[in-house]
């Protein structure tokens, strides 16, 4: 074991069942590190999300090396940092905070996590024309990653059209050479027939939100289908897509690669992504 132990936390509401502590600690052990990762559940602690700055100050004072940050603190935490990396600044959301000696730095590993997982899981997939369903935090990270990957025309769809419009405008501002549109949910029947792929970024399909985010008859063989939902890995959407013959990507890829990047930021060690992926999939079951 290393002589300098790592203490890391996950801050958010309802984080108790998270798989991230087990994933990080196993990889820490495999690298000979003394690596402790604990959840800091704001609901259980009775701490309002708006007090995340106090949590940061206490965590630093108590000897934490870093924190992962999740719902609903990814934006709130930004005001309490000394510096932001480029992805986090572009997205306006932070999911990893590293306590350096003299400053507190925020990163966002969701966008590179999706990008790396996409390249690994759907090699060679066309990305010119993509439809993004869901304009929340995951949708913002995925949209950013797709445009970084070279998507020329991205259409953002959400039940809340205003949300889709705001995200499309933000993404277009950061990627001026791409065309980024917002569209109403009922236009999926027009969009999907001409899309190379669709990425699903709403909670539909999670164990507690079962079902399909849109009608299965909109799927066609020429479309790749990516889901960011990872509990379960085999969502109703991916099952339907495979039945039609679509290439598919499950949410485990993004989940693992956001964790590998965070692990590296925290420890300076490049983790074994394949080992973390196997471990993650055994945890999800
Ligand atoms: P969010 O609440 O920020 O956003 C969800 C968005 O989906 C909202 O804008 C909502 O209006 C929209 N929506 C809901 N149902 C819809 C439907 N049927 N059709 C169209 N739009 C709909 O949530 P989020 O943080 O973006 O998370 C979304 C999902 O992504 C969750 O299941 C989460 O677990 C998953 N996620 C996965 C990863 C990963 O690493 N794989 C990372 C982050 C989030």
Tab-separated table of C-alpha atoms in Angstrom, residues 1 25 47 66-67 82 119 131 196 226 243 271 285:
chain	number	residue	atom	x	y	z
A	1	UNK	CA	0.000	0.000	0.000
A	25	UNK	CA	-11.855	1.843	-4.248
A	47	UNK	CA	-27.810	19.951	4.363
A	66	UNK	CA	-11.181	15.344	-3.962
A	67	UNK	CA	-14.945	15.147	-4.353
A	82	UNK	CA	-10.774	28.796	-7.543
A	119	UNK	CA	-15.450	5.825	-29.837
A	131	UNK	CA	-30.665	13.546	-32.619
A	196	UNK	CA	-27.263	8.663	-38.330
A	226	UNK	CA	-27.014	5.168	-27.566
A	243	UNK	CA	-34.507	-6.262	-32.266
A	271	UNK	CA	-6.466	3.405	-14.344
A	285	UNK	CA	-25.454	-7.065	-12.645
